[in-house]
């Protein structure tokens, strides 16, 4: 069947604009179509801003991910950063460079937009603008900018964890890394399995409601999102807060997919500690703070504690199932490299 084709940047922008007309938003006064978007920052709030590249070959592959998954993941990365600060999304901006083949193929653009805008709708974030260009290579390149609001002076940060705090994660760990295994195991000559539907790797769910609840109820002392893997991201939190941390192996909430897709306990532990792109939240709370078992339907698990940073001591320590203290190096997963 012939695929309808679009020609020119204007037609492409128009195709995007038409799909964004029914976006209810109190913050957005003027969206796609003028030189700038106009936003209203809610009274008593300040802006938090994040930007994330999604580059073909680095963050996704068109032979591994459907256009829907690529669009979803592009937005999810930015939304997860907002979630980590406890922010409420105000608007998204998308800069897109498409190779000629993908720019004229409506299947790619429409699928990408469907994935992106379905997630946007779920979190009430309007697509308020962007930029469009032909890619200088064969790669699809997307950059997402997210603006959010937090009550002035109250955004959750990485730098405010304190010794004695307990360490928590949302959801389950290692699922996204486990799902990559069948893809990596397929020889390049064979067709690769494509997005199978809702899943932590193809359709990660940013934890916005949890982040907002942590901020509003003043439950967390520090927070960040898990994009590069627990060992790497926790190292960042420890460095920013000038503290060390211990993780209890027995407490780690392993994603059920690590059971079905990974061969043994060692591989499961590795996925939970170092696997990237879980997009869960990592946060700290005072030991006296009572945390609910779940927030907004997402399980909350205590996985360890913050300790004093001491000279000649590792920043991260894993307390193994047998009670042994094992120094833990950051070995976060580097996307598709
Ligand atoms: P200008 O050259 O003045 O920057 P453009 O022609 O690039 O204007 O964009 C026209 C309008 O379309 C602007 O409102 C811009 O924000 C929007 N736009 C362009 N590309 C995208 C995109 N990929 N996604 C969303 N909006 C876009
Ligand atoms: Mg422009």
mmCIF file of C-alpha atoms and ligand atoms in Angstrom, residues 9 13 34-35 130-132, ligand 2:
data_model
loop_
_atom_site.group_PDB
_atom_site.id
_atom_site.type_symbol
_atom_site.label_atom_id
_atom_site.label_comp_id
_atom_site.label_asym_id
_atom_site.label_seq_id
_atom_site.Cartn_x
_atom_site.Cartn_y
_atom_site.Cartn_z
ATOM 1 C CA UNK A 9 9.034 21.699 6.684
ATOM 2 C CA UNK A 13 4.940 21.521 11.296
ATOM 3 C CA UNK A 34 3.976 32.156 16.387
ATOM 4 C CA UNK A 35 7.661 32.989 16.911
ATOM 5 C CA UNK A 130 9.803 23.329 18.733
ATOM 6 C CA UNK A 131 11.961 23.376 15.661
ATOM 7 C CA UNK A 132 12.075 21.168 12.603
HETATM 8 MG MG1 LIG B 2 12.370 27.737 14.025
#
